[in-house]
Amino acid sequence: MSRNEIAVVVLEYNRHKRLQLILERLTEQDIGQDRFRVVVVDNGSAEPLRPVVDDYASKLSIEYLRIEKPVSRGKARNCGIEAVREPAVLILDGDTLPDRDLVRRHLEVLADPDVAVSLGSRRERRVRSLTTPVPLDHDSPTTFAALHEQAERDLRVPDIDQPVIQANFRRIGYFFFYSHNIAVRTDIAKAAGGFNEELVGWGLEDLEFGFRIREVLSGGQTMKWSPQAGSVHVPHLRDFVRNFGDLKSNQEKLHQSYKSFHWEGHKFATPLLECLRIMMIEELTEALPHDAVLPELPEIERWVGDVESGDSWLLGIGRVAGWRGIAPQLRSSLVDWRDPAVPSFCGTQFLHQDNTFRNVINLDVWRALPWHHVSEALGEARRVSQFPIFVATAAHDANVAGLESSPGLDRSVPRFVEDAEWLAAAVRDFGLACETTRTAEAVAVRVLPVGY
């Protein structure tokens, strides 16, 4: 049984000098060396990192784990986590230089039994101020030095500091789960299953791990943003073209495995707006009866026309009656997002080729989205289908009564009618043709192909 309070897992590959910087800083921590242990994971470096580790064997309680051939970051980190015997694990990337009080700061946060995860910060320093930051004149925020200081802030700032994000951190903390500096209770990390080893290259393996951690938290356990637990990003060049390719590939893997709106891609939404979309949809689905079924819309179905298995997507907030020609794997229900067998999409990304479908039928989902995402949903529906169809129903109005603060622009017009009319006008203003139909229960807007 380890007497240490926390293990510091450092993942490194090839960079001997960088590892030396990190280990030296760990010897300078402002708490006793008997309170933490270091685990260095060498992810298949061409020249093993053991000589660097051996140099610190008398200064740190340190363990060296060698992986002979490079593996995914997730698999390498899991190797380190499996070696942890301490109650908590602090995960550091090999390009993260810890502040001299980092370990203590994380331990102070984790001293609260309700905190399961402490998200530390990381500044983007230049080489010249990597170890000896120069004090800046904060009275003049327009100076070159002051502007540089702003550019060196943690990349999650200011989004993570927004009051709406902090108030909803139990939902969206995983979105900021950057593994370069993060402390987790060991039992929680292992209960969540560790990092996803199938995600290769750069991006999302940490957020996905954070998402699964969120799902195993219970009894009031939380994630906490701990900017005082600081570190510095050791400067190095990045291959953004390759990184973007890795990110896109990993996002598509998560899209396929989760089939959930949490991992739908977006091309233009800001991180804050994307967080708001996710939080809004979760809040909405929790407020609705899980077993509620949207009534059949026979007149709308007849207007849409016959659908054949495999030629149409149906997107609903809940389960939808009718539309029997649409295959189960193409019937999306947001309230079922925890069931991986049921698609639960907003429609902002489809992993299909252009013109795969005849119809994408969006039943009220678009009405729950920020307008920015409605534009994305329309663009994706136009890409993958011949006819994007947006339906607004009276049943949805009844379901969300009391959830929304705005009564609408014209109280004399039913909300579902007003929303559909507004969308149709926006489509025409956009230069596209559309046609509509209205029943007592719903209004449908069908966007027509150019030249149709």
Coordinates of C-alpha atoms in Angstrom, one line a residue:
M1 CA 0.0 0.0 0.0
S2 CA 1.5 3.3 -1.1
R3 CA 1.9 6.1 1.5
N4 CA 2.1 8.7 -1.3
E5 CA -1.0 10.8 -1.8
I6 CA -0.7 11.1 -5.6
A7 CA 1.2 9.7 -8.5
V8 CA 2.5 12.0 -11.3
V9 CA 2.3 10.2 -14.7
V10 CA 4.4 11.8 -17.3
L11 CA 4.1 10.6 -20.9
E12 CA 7.1 11.3 -23.1
Y13 CA 8.5 10.4 -26.5
N14 CA 12.0 11.0 -27.7
R15 CA 12.6 14.4 -26.0
H16 CA 15.2 13.8 -23.4
K17 CA 15.9 17.5 -22.6
R18 CA 12.2 18.2 -22.1
L19 CA 11.8 15.3 -19.7
Q20 CA 14.8 16.6 -17.8
L21 CA 13.1 20.0 -17.4
I22 CA 9.9 18.4 -16.1
L23 CA 11.7 16.1 -13.6
E24 CA 13.9 18.9 -12.4
R25 CA 10.7 21.0 -11.7
L26 CA 9.2 18.1 -9.9
T27 CA 12.2 18.1 -7.5
E28 CA 11.4 21.7 -6.8
Q29 CA 7.8 21.1 -5.7
D30 CA 6.9 23.0 -2.5
I31 CA 5.7 19.8 -0.7
G32 CA 7.7 16.9 0.6
Q33 CA 8.9 14.3 -1.8
D34 CA 7.3 11.6 0.4
R35 CA 3.8 12.9 -0.7
F36 CA 4.0 12.0 -4.3
R37 CA 5.6 9.5 -6.7
V38 CA 6.5 9.9 -10.4
V39 CA 5.8 7.4 -13.2
V40 CA 7.5 8.1 -16.5
V41 CA 6.0 6.4 -19.5
D42 CA 8.4 6.1 -22.4
N43 CA 6.2 5.7 -25.5
G44 CA 8.8 3.9 -27.7
S45 CA 11.5 6.6 -27.9
A46 CA 14.2 5.8 -30.5
E47 CA 16.7 6.3 -27.7
P48 CA 15.3 5.1 -24.3
L49 CA 14.7 7.7 -21.7
R50 CA 16.0 5.6 -18.8
P51 CA 19.3 7.5 -18.5
V52 CA 17.3 10.7 -17.7
V53 CA 15.1 8.9 -15.2
D54 CA 18.1 7.3 -13.6
D55 CA 19.7 10.7 -13.0
Y56 CA 16.7 11.5 -10.8
A57 CA 16.4 8.2 -8.9
S58 CA 18.1 9.7 -5.8
K59 CA 16.0 12.9 -6.0
L60 CA 12.5 11.5 -6.6
S61 CA 10.4 8.4 -5.9
I62 CA 10.3 7.5 -9.6
E63 CA 9.4 4.5 -11.8
Y64 CA 10.3 4.1 -15.5
L65 CA 7.9 2.2 -17.8
R66 CA 9.2 1.5 -21.3
I67 CA 6.9 0.7 -24.3
E68 CA 9.1 -0.7 -27.0
K69 CA 7.0 0.4 -30.0
P70 CA 5.0 3.6 -30.0
V71 CA 1.3 3.2 -29.3
S72 CA -1.6 5.6 -29.1
R73 CA -1.5 8.3 -26.5
G74 CA -4.5 6.7 -24.8
K75 CA -2.8 3.3 -24.5
A76 CA 0.4 4.8 -23.3
R77 CA -1.4 6.8 -20.6
N78 CA -3.3 3.8 -19.5
C79 CA 0.0 2.0 -19.0
G80 CA 0.9 4.7 -16.5
I81 CA -2.5 4.7 -14.8
E82 CA -2.3 0.9 -14.3
A83 CA 0.9 1.4 -12.4
V84 CA -0.6 3.9 -10.0
R85 CA -1.1 2.6 -6.4
E86 CA -1.8 6.1 -4.9
P87 CA -5.4 7.4 -4.2
A88 CA -5.0 10.0 -7.0
V89 CA -3.2 10.4 -10.3
L90 CA -1.9 13.6 -11.9
I91 CA -1.5 13.2 -15.7
L92 CA 1.1 15.5 -17.4
D93 CA 1.9 15.5 -21.1
G94 CA 5.6 15.5 -22.0
D95 CA 5.4 19.1 -23.1
T96 CA 3.9 20.4 -19.8
L97 CA 6.3 22.0 -17.3
P98 CA 4.6 22.1 -13.8
D99 CA 4.6 25.1 -11.6
R100 CA 6.6 24.6 -8.4
D101 CA 3.3 24.4 -6.4
L102 CA 1.4 22.3 -8.9
V103 CA 1.2 19.0 -6.9
R104 CA 0.2 20.8 -3.7
R105 CA -2.5 22.8 -5.5
H106 CA -4.1 19.7 -7.0
L107 CA -4.0 17.9 -3.6
E108 CA -5.7 20.9 -2.0
V109 CA -8.5 20.7 -4.5
L110 CA -8.9 16.9 -4.1
A111 CA -9.0 17.4 -0.3
D112 CA -12.6 18.1 -0.8
P113 CA -14.2 14.6 -0.9
D114 CA -16.8 15.8 -3.4
V115 CA -14.2 16.8 -6.0
A116 CA -13.2 13.8 -8.2
V117 CA -11.3 15.7 -10.9
S118 CA -9.2 18.8 -10.8
L119 CA -8.6 20.4 -14.1
G120 CA -5.3 22.3 -14.0
S121 CA -4.3 25.2 -16.3
R122 CA -1.5 25.5 -18.8
R123 CA 0.0 28.7 -20.1
E124 CA 1.5 29.2 -23.6
R125 CA 4.9 30.7 -22.8
R126 CA 7.6 31.8 -25.2
V127 CA 11.0 30.1 -24.7
R128 CA 12.6 33.3 -23.1
S129 CA 10.0 33.3 -20.3
L130 CA 9.6 29.5 -19.9
T131 CA 11.2 29.3 -16.5
T132 CA 11.6 32.9 -15.5
P133 CA 8.5 34.9 -16.5
V134 CA 9.0 38.6 -16.8
P135 CA 6.6 40.8 -14.7
L136 CA 4.4 42.9 -17.0
D137 CA 2.9 46.3 -16.6
H138 CA -0.8 45.5 -16.1
D139 CA -1.7 49.2 -16.0
S140 CA -1.4 49.4 -19.8
P141 CA -3.2 46.5 -21.5
T142 CA -2.3 47.9 -25.0
T143 CA 1.4 47.3 -24.7
F144 CA 3.1 44.6 -26.7
A145 CA 4.1 42.8 -23.5
A146 CA 0.6 42.9 -22.1
L147 CA -0.9 41.6 -25.3
H148 CA 1.6 38.8 -25.3
E149 CA 0.5 37.9 -21.8
Q150 CA -3.0 37.6 -23.0
A151 CA -1.9 35.4 -25.9
E152 CA -0.2 33.1 -23.3
R153 CA -3.3 32.3 -21.3
D154 CA -4.7 28.9 -21.1
L155 CA -6.4 28.1 -24.4
R156 CA -9.7 27.3 -22.6
V157 CA -9.9 30.9 -21.3
P158 CA -12.2 32.8 -21.4
D159 CA -14.8 30.2 -22.3
I160 CA -14.2 28.0 -19.2
D161 CA -14.6 31.1 -17.0
Q162 CA -18.0 32.1 -18.4
P163 CA -20.6 32.0 -15.6
V164 CA -22.9 29.8 -17.7
I165 CA -20.1 27.2 -18.1
Q166 CA -19.2 27.2 -14.4
A167 CA -22.9 27.0 -13.4
N168 CA -23.3 23.9 -15.6
F169 CA -19.9 22.4 -15.1
R170 CA -21.4 19.1 -14.0
R171 CA -22.7 18.7 -17.6
I172 CA -19.9 20.3 -19.6
G173 CA -16.7 19.9 -17.6
Y174 CA -15.6 17.0 -19.9
F175 CA -15.5 19.5 -22.8
F176 CA -12.5 21.1 -21.0
F177 CA -10.9 17.9 -19.9
Y178 CA -7.4 18.5 -21.4
S179 CA -5.1 15.8 -20.3
H180 CA -1.9 17.9 -20.3
N181 CA -2.5 18.8 -16.6
I182 CA -5.3 17.0 -14.8
A183 CA -5.6 15.2 -11.4
V184 CA -8.2 12.4 -11.0
R185 CA -9.0 10.1 -8.2
T186 CA -7.5 6.8 -9.2
D187 CA -10.6 4.7 -8.5
I188 CA -12.7 7.0 -10.7
A189 CA -10.1 6.9 -13.5
K190 CA -10.1 3.1 -13.5
A191 CA -13.9 2.8 -13.1
A192 CA -14.3 4.9 -16.2
G193 CA -12.1 2.5 -18.1
G194 CA -9.1 4.7 -18.8
F195 CA -8.4 6.4 -22.1
N196 CA -9.9 5.1 -25.3
E197 CA -7.0 3.3 -26.9
E198 CA -8.6 3.2 -30.4
L199 CA -8.4 6.9 -30.8
V200 CA -5.1 7.5 -32.7
G201 CA -3.0 10.6 -33.1
W202 CA -4.0 14.0 -31.7
G203 CA -7.3 15.0 -30.3
L204 CA -10.5 14.0 -28.4
E205 CA -9.1 11.0 -26.5
D206 CA -8.9 13.2 -23.4
L207 CA -12.4 14.7 -23.8
E208 CA -13.9 11.3 -24.4
F209 CA -12.2 10.0 -21.2
G210 CA -13.6 13.0 -19.4
F211 CA -17.1 12.2 -20.8
R212 CA -16.9 8.7 -19.4
I213 CA -15.7 10.0 -16.1
R214 CA -18.7 12.3 -15.9
E215 CA -20.9 9.3 -16.4
V216 CA -19.5 7.3 -13.5
L217 CA -19.5 10.2 -11.0
S218 CA -22.2 9.8 -8.3
G219 CA -23.2 11.1 -4.9
G220 CA -22.5 14.7 -5.7
Q221 CA -19.0 14.1 -7.1
T222 CA -17.8 16.8 -9.4
M223 CA -15.1 18.0 -11.8
K224 CA -13.5 21.3 -10.8
W225 CA -11.7 24.0 -12.8
S226 CA -8.5 24.7 -10.8
P227 CA -6.6 27.5 -12.6
Q228 CA -4.3 27.9 -9.6
A229 CA -2.9 24.5 -10.4
G230 CA -0.7 25.9 -13.1
S231 CA 1.8 24.7 -15.7
V232 CA 3.5 25.9 -18.8
H233 CA 3.4 24.5 -22.3
V234 CA 7.0 23.9 -23.4
P235 CA 7.1 25.5 -26.9
H236 CA 7.4 23.2 -29.9
L237 CA 6.2 23.3 -33.5
R238 CA 2.9 21.7 -34.4
D239 CA 1.7 20.0 -37.5
F240 CA -1.8 21.5 -37.6
V241 CA -2.6 19.8 -40.9
R242 CA -1.9 16.4 -39.5
N243 CA -3.5 17.3 -36.1
F244 CA -6.7 18.4 -37.9
G245 CA -6.8 15.1 -39.8
D246 CA -6.3 13.1 -36.6
L247 CA -9.0 15.2 -34.9
K248 CA -11.5 14.6 -37.7
S249 CA -10.8 10.9 -37.8
N250 CA -11.3 10.5 -34.1
Q251 CA -14.4 12.6 -34.1
E252 CA -15.9 10.4 -36.7
K253 CA -15.1 7.3 -34.6
L254 CA -16.9 8.8 -31.7
H255 CA -19.8 9.8 -33.8
Q256 CA -20.1 6.2 -35.0
S257 CA -19.7 4.6 -31.6
Y258 CA -21.8 6.9 -29.4
K259 CA -24.3 7.9 -32.1
S260 CA -24.9 11.0 -29.9
F261 CA -25.2 14.7 -30.4
H262 CA -22.3 15.1 -28.0
W263 CA -19.9 14.1 -30.8
E264 CA -21.6 15.6 -33.8
G265 CA -19.2 17.8 -35.8
H266 CA -19.7 21.5 -36.3
K267 CA -17.8 23.6 -38.8
F268 CA -18.4 27.1 -37.6
A269 CA -19.8 27.3 -34.0
T270 CA -17.5 28.7 -31.3
P271 CA -16.6 26.4 -28.4
L272 CA -18.9 28.3 -26.1
L273 CA -21.8 28.0 -28.5
E274 CA -21.2 24.3 -29.0
C275 CA -21.2 23.9 -25.2
L276 CA -24.5 25.7 -25.0
R277 CA -26.0 23.4 -27.7
I278 CA -25.0 20.3 -25.7
M279 CA -26.2 21.7 -22.4
M280 CA -29.5 22.8 -23.9
I281 CA -30.2 19.5 -25.5
E282 CA -29.4 17.6 -22.3
E283 CA -31.5 19.9 -20.2
L284 CA -34.4 19.5 -22.6
T285 CA -34.2 15.7 -22.8
E286 CA -34.1 15.4 -19.0
A287 CA -37.2 17.6 -18.7
L288 CA -39.3 15.5 -21.1
P289 CA -40.9 12.2 -20.2
H290 CA -38.5 9.5 -21.4
D291 CA -41.3 7.3 -22.7
A292 CA -43.3 10.0 -24.4
V293 CA -44.1 9.4 -28.1
L294 CA -44.7 12.1 -30.6
P295 CA -48.2 11.4 -32.1
E296 CA -48.5 10.3 -35.7
L297 CA -48.7 13.0 -38.4
P298 CA -50.6 11.2 -41.2
E299 CA -51.2 14.3 -43.3
I300 CA -47.6 15.4 -43.1
E301 CA -46.5 11.9 -44.0
R302 CA -48.7 11.8 -47.1
W303 CA -47.4 15.2 -48.1
V304 CA -43.8 14.1 -47.7
G305 CA -44.6 11.0 -49.9
D306 CA -43.7 7.4 -49.7
V307 CA -40.4 6.6 -48.0
E308 CA -38.5 3.4 -48.5
S309 CA -36.1 1.7 -46.1
G310 CA -32.8 3.4 -46.2
D311 CA -33.8 6.5 -48.1
S312 CA -34.7 8.9 -45.3
W313 CA -33.4 10.1 -41.9
L314 CA -35.9 11.0 -39.2
L315 CA -34.7 13.2 -36.4
G316 CA -36.8 13.6 -33.3
I317 CA -36.4 15.0 -29.8
G318 CA -38.2 11.9 -28.5
R319 CA -39.6 8.8 -30.0
V320 CA -41.8 9.3 -33.0
A321 CA -44.9 7.4 -34.0
G322 CA -45.6 6.6 -37.7
W323 CA -43.1 6.9 -40.5
R324 CA -43.0 3.1 -40.7
G325 CA -40.9 3.0 -43.9
I326 CA -37.9 4.5 -42.1
A327 CA -35.4 2.0 -40.9
P328 CA -34.7 1.9 -37.1
Q329 CA -31.0 2.8 -37.6
L330 CA -32.2 6.0 -39.3
R331 CA -34.7 7.0 -36.6
S332 CA -33.0 9.4 -34.2
S333 CA -34.3 10.1 -30.7
L334 CA -32.5 12.7 -28.5
V335 CA -34.0 11.4 -25.2
D336 CA -32.3 8.0 -25.8
W337 CA -28.8 9.4 -26.1
R338 CA -27.5 7.1 -23.4
D339 CA -28.6 4.1 -25.4
P340 CA -25.8 3.5 -28.0
A341 CA -28.2 1.4 -30.1
V342 CA -30.4 4.4 -30.8
P343 CA -29.1 7.3 -32.8
S344 CA -29.5 10.6 -31.1
F345 CA -28.4 13.4 -33.4
C346 CA -29.2 17.1 -34.0
G347 CA -28.4 16.9 -37.6
T348 CA -25.3 19.1 -37.7
Q349 CA -23.2 16.3 -39.1
F350 CA -23.9 13.1 -41.1
L351 CA -21.2 10.6 -41.9
H352 CA -22.7 10.0 -45.3
Q353 CA -21.7 10.8 -48.8
D354 CA -23.4 13.6 -50.7
N355 CA -26.9 12.9 -52.0
T356 CA -27.2 9.6 -50.1
F357 CA -30.8 10.1 -49.1
R358 CA -34.1 11.4 -50.5
N359 CA -35.2 13.1 -47.3
V360 CA -33.8 14.3 -44.0
I361 CA -36.9 14.9 -41.8
N362 CA -36.2 17.1 -38.8
L363 CA -39.1 16.9 -36.3
D364 CA -38.8 19.9 -33.9
V365 CA -35.1 19.2 -33.2
W366 CA -34.2 22.4 -35.1
R367 CA -36.5 24.4 -32.9
A368 CA -34.4 23.5 -29.8
L369 CA -31.1 24.6 -31.4
P370 CA -29.4 27.9 -31.4
W371 CA -30.0 29.5 -34.8
H372 CA -26.4 29.2 -35.7
H373 CA -26.8 25.4 -35.5
V374 CA -30.0 25.5 -37.5
S375 CA -27.9 26.9 -40.4
E376 CA -25.5 24.0 -40.0
A377 CA -28.4 21.5 -39.9
L378 CA -29.8 22.9 -43.1
G379 CA -26.4 22.8 -44.8
E380 CA -25.8 19.2 -43.8
A381 CA -29.3 18.1 -44.8
R382 CA -28.9 19.7 -48.2
R383 CA -25.6 17.9 -48.6
V384 CA -26.7 14.4 -47.9
S385 CA -30.3 14.5 -49.2
Q386 CA -32.5 15.8 -52.0
F387 CA -35.2 17.2 -49.7
P388 CA -34.5 18.7 -46.2
I389 CA -37.8 18.8 -44.4
F390 CA -38.3 20.7 -41.2
V391 CA -41.5 20.1 -39.2
A392 CA -42.8 22.1 -36.2
T393 CA -45.5 20.4 -34.1
A394 CA -48.1 21.5 -31.6
A395 CA -47.1 18.5 -29.5
H396 CA -43.6 19.9 -29.0
D397 CA -45.1 23.2 -27.9
A398 CA -47.1 21.4 -25.2
N399 CA -44.0 19.4 -24.1
V400 CA -41.8 22.4 -23.7
A401 CA -44.4 24.7 -22.1
G402 CA -42.8 26.3 -19.1
L403 CA -39.2 25.5 -20.2
E404 CA -38.8 28.5 -22.5
S405 CA -39.1 32.1 -21.3
S406 CA -40.2 33.7 -24.6
P407 CA -43.8 33.4 -25.5
G408 CA -43.1 34.2 -29.2
L409 CA -43.4 37.3 -31.3
D410 CA -47.2 37.1 -31.9
R411 CA -49.2 35.5 -29.1
S412 CA -52.2 35.2 -31.4
V413 CA -50.3 32.7 -33.6
P414 CA -49.5 29.2 -32.3
R415 CA -45.8 28.8 -31.6
F416 CA -45.3 26.0 -34.0
V417 CA -46.8 28.0 -36.8
E418 CA -44.7 31.0 -36.1
D419 CA -41.5 29.0 -36.0
A420 CA -42.2 27.3 -39.3
E421 CA -43.2 30.5 -41.0
W422 CA -40.1 32.2 -39.8
L423 CA -37.9 29.3 -41.1
A424 CA -39.7 29.4 -44.5
A425 CA -39.1 33.1 -44.8
A426 CA -35.4 32.6 -43.8
V427 CA -35.0 29.9 -46.4
R428 CA -36.4 32.2 -49.1
D429 CA -34.2 35.1 -47.9
F430 CA -31.3 32.7 -48.3
G431 CA -32.1 32.4 -52.0
L432 CA -33.6 28.9 -51.8
A433 CA -37.1 27.7 -52.8
C434 CA -39.3 25.9 -50.4
E435 CA -42.9 24.7 -50.1
T436 CA -45.0 24.3 -47.0
T437 CA -48.0 22.5 -45.7
R438 CA -50.1 23.1 -42.6
T439 CA -52.4 20.9 -40.5
A440 CA -54.0 21.4 -37.1
E441 CA -51.1 19.6 -35.5
A442 CA -48.0 20.7 -37.5
V443 CA -46.4 22.8 -40.2
A444 CA -43.8 21.3 -42.5
V445 CA -41.2 23.2 -44.7
R446 CA -39.6 21.3 -47.5
V447 CA -36.5 22.9 -49.0
L448 CA -36.2 22.3 -52.7
P449 CA -33.0 21.6 -54.7
V450 CA -31.6 24.4 -56.8
G451 CA -33.3 24.4 -60.1
Y452 CA -36.0 22.0 -59.0

